């Protein structure tokens, strides 16, 4: 795999074209599945690597669909689907190295997949049986973060730390278009720029923050906002896994080689609801979804693979089989997840204990014991 990037510093105005006449959006695979070149970003993948990206996206989508079903069956309290964002997540996740550190939001199931986090472990928090479900340091994949934008600060602090340690790895922070309006993100941009921190800010712009459209977040395309902080930004077609991979690799390499932070805006669309508690038909037009279905990231790569003769029916059948097996493992696994001990909620609040927590623990134990008396009385 090879990637090249020349200075991704060219600033652009809000129009659809860059000054050089190239589209504002970096694209290497058109929605019709045609391979195109870009003057600043390029990538050369082997057939195995291309098929691997397809497999990653299909399995991630299947896992996601299974999780939605499990929520509908009452096995999960909530699920935040990534439907439509597979290329943005797989492309960027596959751009990372094992020694890089990833700070996700609550929706980075595809990125988790690329970091070898067992998909089953992502479900514990959504089932309410744990607060995370994986060891962040095992795969350098931080726990999911629901406080919008806060992980960009954690990522920046971490990046400043590894830079001081002299490490040659980088950090990537995921966030949404809505999060880009948060003060935390502005503060993270400031610190990252001033300290030249090796961090890539990866914004998945799905054009909505629940029911709030992107026009309410920014008067300029999101990728242009980094310019005011003093570092470059680029907009990539978030439904083009090749372009996302090329751009993110270049941004991470830039960070690793001491050139500081970069903002990558992956322009995409989540075809599903914000979460399983949301009904997007209340605020989004059906035609909008239909337009984006035509840009489906998986279909796009499949069209290309087929046109190039890189995959046959046997290959697709094997991926389908693998998807079925993953879905079954996830279904069985979630249903048999052990419930935590009720008192466990008081653990891990403070490393060395705390008088107030001790008091609350005792009160709660007494409260639970009061039910035992009632049961005995009947
Ligand atoms: C600090 C904070 N404010 C509000 C919320 C409630 N909330 C959860 S998701 C969300 C929208 C986030 O939109 P965006 O950043 O675009 O991410 P997306 O879910 O679209 O991927 C909001 C407001 C929250 N979790 N944290
Ligand atoms: Mg959004």
XYZ file of C-alpha atoms and ligand atoms in Angstrom:
405
model
C 0.000 0.000 0.000
C 1.467 3.379 -0.838
C 0.139 6.847 -0.250
C 1.428 10.197 -1.320
C 0.436 13.628 -0.225
C 1.771 16.994 -1.157
C 1.001 19.988 1.030
C -2.647 19.652 1.906
C -2.578 23.278 2.836
C -4.355 24.896 -0.063
C -7.137 26.986 1.320
C -10.393 27.126 -0.555
C -13.529 29.187 -0.440
C -17.001 27.805 0.040
C -17.587 26.964 -3.650
C -17.854 23.537 -5.195
C -14.466 23.750 -6.922
C -10.986 24.266 -5.587
C -8.860 26.941 -7.153
C -7.056 24.449 -9.331
C -10.375 23.420 -10.839
C -10.493 20.174 -8.858
C -13.664 19.361 -6.894
C -13.671 20.491 -3.292
C -14.154 16.892 -2.243
C -11.249 14.442 -2.501
C -12.510 11.427 -4.404
C -10.724 8.362 -5.787
C -13.809 6.263 -6.537
C -16.875 7.939 -8.016
C -20.403 7.010 -6.899
C -20.577 4.950 -10.119
C -17.565 2.914 -8.976
C -15.064 4.456 -11.424
C -11.481 4.932 -10.276
C -10.253 8.526 -10.599
C -6.995 10.223 -9.694
C -6.406 13.221 -7.450
C -3.424 15.543 -7.686
C -2.693 15.583 -3.936
C -3.825 12.175 -2.717
C -3.303 8.817 -4.302
C -3.373 5.204 -3.248
C -2.299 1.927 -4.719
C -3.885 -1.151 -3.163
C -3.467 -4.832 -3.919
C -6.550 -6.905 -4.868
C -6.397 -8.512 -1.413
C -6.406 -5.127 0.294
C -9.344 -3.957 -1.839
C -11.313 -7.107 -1.047
C -10.390 -6.663 2.609
C -11.956 -3.189 2.678
C -15.123 -4.620 1.142
C -15.236 -7.390 3.754
C -14.696 -4.891 6.581
C -17.585 -2.749 5.403
C -20.000 -5.636 4.831
C -19.308 -7.234 8.211
C -19.580 -3.895 9.984
C -22.913 -3.183 8.322
C -24.194 -6.631 9.237
C -23.112 -6.236 12.846
C -24.833 -2.851 12.975
C -28.078 -4.248 11.535
C -27.968 -7.072 14.058
C -27.553 -4.598 16.914
C -30.604 -2.611 15.763
C -32.636 -5.829 15.729
C -31.391 -6.759 19.183
C -32.500 -3.364 20.471
C -35.944 -3.873 18.926
C -36.129 -7.236 20.683
C -35.378 -5.575 24.023
C -31.879 -7.042 24.351
C -30.207 -3.598 24.158
C -31.439 -0.388 25.735
C -30.256 1.717 22.808
C -28.204 1.506 19.636
C -26.477 4.212 17.588
C -26.318 2.951 14.011
C -23.583 3.825 11.517
C -25.528 2.836 8.388
C -23.970 4.692 5.451
C -20.804 5.694 7.316
C -18.932 2.420 6.718
C -16.418 3.890 4.254
C -15.638 6.852 6.511
C -14.961 4.515 9.417
C -13.230 1.610 7.703
C -11.108 3.889 5.501
C -9.909 5.989 8.424
C -9.570 3.048 10.821
C -7.463 1.094 8.333
C -5.245 4.167 7.950
C -4.161 3.906 11.581
C -1.179 1.920 12.811
C -1.435 -0.343 15.870
C 0.653 2.121 17.899
C -1.616 5.071 17.042
C -4.321 5.897 19.583
C -7.985 6.274 18.649
C -10.559 8.360 20.530
C -14.066 7.484 19.275
C -17.532 8.900 19.879
C -20.360 6.443 20.546
C -20.806 5.372 16.914
C -17.391 4.171 15.756
C -18.279 0.500 15.405
C -16.429 0.255 12.088
C -13.317 1.867 13.526
C -13.490 -0.520 16.492
C -13.567 -3.385 13.992
C -10.361 -2.174 12.367
C -8.745 -2.007 15.819
C -9.637 -5.653 16.505
C -12.067 -4.827 19.298
C -14.521 -7.734 19.491
C -17.883 -6.361 18.213
C -19.622 -8.199 21.028
C -17.763 -6.032 23.531
C -19.318 -2.906 21.989
C -22.757 -4.086 23.057
C -22.259 -4.283 26.830
C -22.707 -0.558 27.424
C -25.776 -0.468 25.170
C -27.206 -3.407 27.146
C -26.431 -1.596 30.377
C -24.244 -4.314 31.870
C -20.972 -2.376 31.888
C -19.535 1.091 31.322
C -17.455 0.226 28.304
C -16.621 -3.393 27.806
C -13.060 -3.360 26.574
C -9.621 -2.414 27.806
C -8.743 0.812 25.939
C -5.029 0.104 26.130
C -5.265 -3.359 24.600
C -5.961 -2.017 21.103
C -5.288 1.696 21.669
C -9.002 2.280 21.199
C -10.465 4.487 23.898
C -13.869 3.850 25.437
C -16.922 5.271 23.672
C -17.599 8.858 24.700
C -21.106 10.263 24.737
C -20.372 13.747 26.049
C -20.286 15.418 22.650
C -16.869 16.681 21.604
C -15.109 15.974 24.911
C -12.928 13.233 23.426
C -11.228 15.785 21.163
C -9.729 17.307 24.312
C -8.692 13.908 25.657
C -7.119 13.115 22.288
C -5.232 16.404 22.166
C -3.917 15.984 25.699
C -2.856 12.442 24.871
C -1.174 13.618 21.676
C 0.711 16.342 23.567
C 1.820 13.648 26.017
C 3.138 11.196 23.434
C 4.938 14.036 21.672
C 6.725 14.836 24.942
C 7.587 11.130 25.264
C 9.194 11.308 21.826
C 6.881 8.687 20.316
C 6.502 8.617 16.543
C 2.848 7.573 16.612
C -0.237 9.718 16.133
C -3.679 10.164 17.621
C -7.006 10.370 15.848
C -10.118 11.913 17.363
C -13.541 11.223 15.888
C -16.418 13.655 16.208
C -19.554 14.721 14.381
C -20.684 17.829 12.515
C -22.796 18.813 15.526
C -19.844 18.376 17.844
C -17.883 20.875 15.766
C -19.929 23.624 17.472
C -18.891 22.558 20.953
C -16.470 24.700 22.951
C -14.454 21.575 23.730
C -13.652 21.124 20.047
C -12.538 24.759 19.666
C -10.320 24.359 22.735
C -8.889 21.112 21.393
C -8.120 22.826 18.063
C -6.384 25.680 19.889
C -4.194 23.448 22.044
C -3.406 21.073 19.177
C -2.351 23.948 16.936
C -0.339 25.859 19.526
C 1.487 22.745 20.774
C 1.774 21.236 17.291
C 0.217 18.047 18.689
C 0.289 14.889 16.547
C -3.491 14.588 16.318
C -5.867 14.157 13.398
C -9.363 15.511 13.928
C -11.686 13.293 11.935
C -15.139 14.799 11.532
C -17.840 12.569 10.096
C -20.199 15.129 8.677
C -23.414 13.176 8.204
C -25.121 16.561 7.788
C -27.320 16.183 10.847
C -26.904 16.429 14.606
C -30.059 14.541 15.527
C -32.648 16.915 13.961
C -30.308 19.903 13.581
C -28.908 20.356 10.040
C -25.258 21.320 9.405
C -26.302 24.787 8.196
C -27.035 25.522 11.850
C -23.508 24.512 12.901
C -21.319 26.461 10.525
C -21.428 29.216 7.895
C -18.484 27.649 6.079
C -17.720 24.021 5.193
C -16.447 22.372 8.367
C -12.995 21.521 6.959
C -12.305 25.230 6.460
C -12.672 25.969 10.148
C -9.209 24.676 11.020
C -7.601 27.486 8.991
C -8.505 30.017 11.670
C -6.707 27.890 14.244
C -3.636 27.598 12.059
C -3.711 24.093 10.676
C -4.970 22.606 7.421
C -8.273 20.954 6.718
C -9.476 18.794 3.872
C -12.856 17.489 2.800
C -12.988 13.928 1.567
C -15.836 11.961 0.069
C -16.854 10.017 3.159
C -18.562 7.347 1.052
C -15.367 6.607 -0.857
C -13.313 4.193 1.219
C -10.216 4.625 -0.973
C -10.191 8.396 -0.671
C -10.801 8.274 3.073
C -7.946 5.806 3.484
C -5.554 7.910 1.389
C -6.412 11.214 3.060
C -6.349 9.849 6.623
C -3.048 8.055 6.034
C -1.523 11.277 4.776
C -2.909 13.243 7.728
C -1.605 10.688 10.258
C 1.798 10.607 8.585
C 1.898 14.372 8.695
C 1.173 14.250 12.433
C 3.752 11.511 13.058
C 6.461 13.489 11.305
C 6.039 16.554 13.497
C 3.952 18.629 11.114
C 1.116 19.025 13.579
C -2.625 18.533 13.545
C -4.947 18.291 10.595
C -8.714 18.320 10.206
C -10.312 15.742 7.921
C -13.970 16.260 7.146
C -15.537 13.093 5.748
C -18.628 14.267 3.914
C -21.197 11.513 4.297
C -24.750 10.676 5.259
C -26.151 8.327 7.841
C -29.041 6.572 6.211
C -30.496 5.329 9.463
C -31.869 7.147 12.491
C -29.624 9.013 14.947
C -30.262 6.216 17.449
C -33.011 3.649 17.944
C -34.951 6.281 19.942
C -35.064 8.656 16.961
C -37.498 8.943 14.040
C -35.778 10.879 11.224
C -38.933 10.940 9.077
C -40.047 13.756 11.389
C -37.328 16.096 10.131
C -35.595 14.622 7.036
C -36.993 14.323 3.523
C -37.261 10.798 2.077
C -35.676 12.032 -1.174
C -32.546 13.006 0.722
C -32.051 9.438 1.893
C -32.776 8.113 -1.601
C -30.111 10.384 -3.079
C -27.575 9.027 -0.626
C -28.587 5.417 -1.166
C -27.335 5.906 -4.714
C -23.935 6.822 -3.223
C -23.793 3.738 -0.995
C -20.172 3.113 -0.001
C -20.374 -0.683 -0.180
C -22.137 -0.825 -3.511
C -19.586 1.607 -4.910
C -16.625 -0.605 -4.050
C -18.458 -3.731 -5.195
C -19.139 -2.143 -8.590
C -15.443 -1.383 -8.893
C -14.359 -4.880 -7.808
C -16.706 -6.407 -10.338
C -15.645 -4.111 -13.168
C -12.000 -4.997 -12.512
C -12.754 -8.706 -12.134
C -11.307 -8.711 -8.601
C -14.055 -10.717 -6.900
C -16.413 -13.448 -7.999
C -19.660 -14.944 -6.724
C -17.783 -17.435 -4.595
C -16.040 -14.588 -2.801
C -19.274 -12.713 -2.118
C -20.912 -15.923 -0.878
C -18.048 -16.476 1.558
C -18.467 -12.949 2.930
C -22.204 -13.526 3.353
C -21.482 -16.718 5.259
C -19.027 -14.895 7.472
C -21.655 -12.193 8.101
C -24.208 -14.794 9.157
C -21.729 -16.373 11.539
C -20.856 -12.986 13.056
C -24.538 -12.128 13.482
C -25.201 -15.433 15.236
C -22.219 -15.027 17.544
C -23.351 -11.520 18.475
C -26.965 -12.618 19.089
C -25.963 -15.564 21.241
C -23.289 -13.592 23.037
C -25.465 -10.646 23.989
C -28.236 -12.828 25.362
C -25.841 -14.621 27.649
C -23.960 -11.552 28.897
C -23.897 -11.755 32.677
C -25.714 -9.046 34.615
C -23.396 -7.138 36.931
C -23.779 -7.328 40.664
C -26.092 -4.465 41.665
C -23.547 -3.104 44.136
C -20.857 -2.970 41.431
C -22.052 0.504 40.423
C -20.089 1.867 43.405
C -16.837 0.337 42.244
C -14.302 2.237 40.133
C -15.701 5.664 41.029
C -12.521 6.521 42.927
C -9.303 4.541 42.791
C -8.818 4.717 46.571
C -12.395 4.899 47.794
C -14.306 7.919 49.075
C -16.296 8.571 52.245
C -19.368 9.818 50.372
C -19.390 6.814 48.037
C -19.032 4.528 51.075
C -22.031 6.222 52.660
C -24.099 5.905 49.485
C -23.094 2.261 49.134
C -24.298 1.548 52.676
C -27.570 3.418 52.078
C -28.217 1.518 48.873
C -27.435 -1.839 50.504
C -29.959 -0.994 53.211
C -32.514 0.001 50.571
C -32.060 -3.319 48.735
C -32.312 -5.223 52.010
C -35.687 -3.583 52.659
C -37.118 -5.482 49.665
C -35.860 -8.764 51.087
C -37.937 -8.076 54.255
C -41.018 -7.386 52.118
C -40.587 -10.622 50.153
C -40.200 -12.567 53.384
C -43.402 -11.003 54.774
C -45.584 -12.285 51.891
C -22.338 17.766 25.696
C -23.529 17.058 25.116
N -24.594 17.791 24.685
C -25.668 17.181 24.156
C -25.699 15.809 24.037
C -26.905 15.120 23.416
N -26.579 14.644 22.069
C -26.281 13.347 21.844
S -25.891 13.049 20.238
C -26.129 14.670 19.817
C -25.935 15.137 18.394
C -24.535 14.926 17.914
O -24.444 15.222 16.539
P -23.113 15.029 15.753
O -21.970 15.586 16.509
O -23.336 15.544 14.382
O -22.907 13.440 15.727
P -23.774 12.311 15.014
O -24.603 11.683 16.103
O -24.585 12.939 13.932
O -22.791 11.313 14.489
C -26.515 15.420 20.939
C -26.825 16.861 20.901
C -24.580 15.071 24.499
N -24.526 13.749 24.405
N -23.509 15.715 25.012
Mg -23.865 14.449 12.708
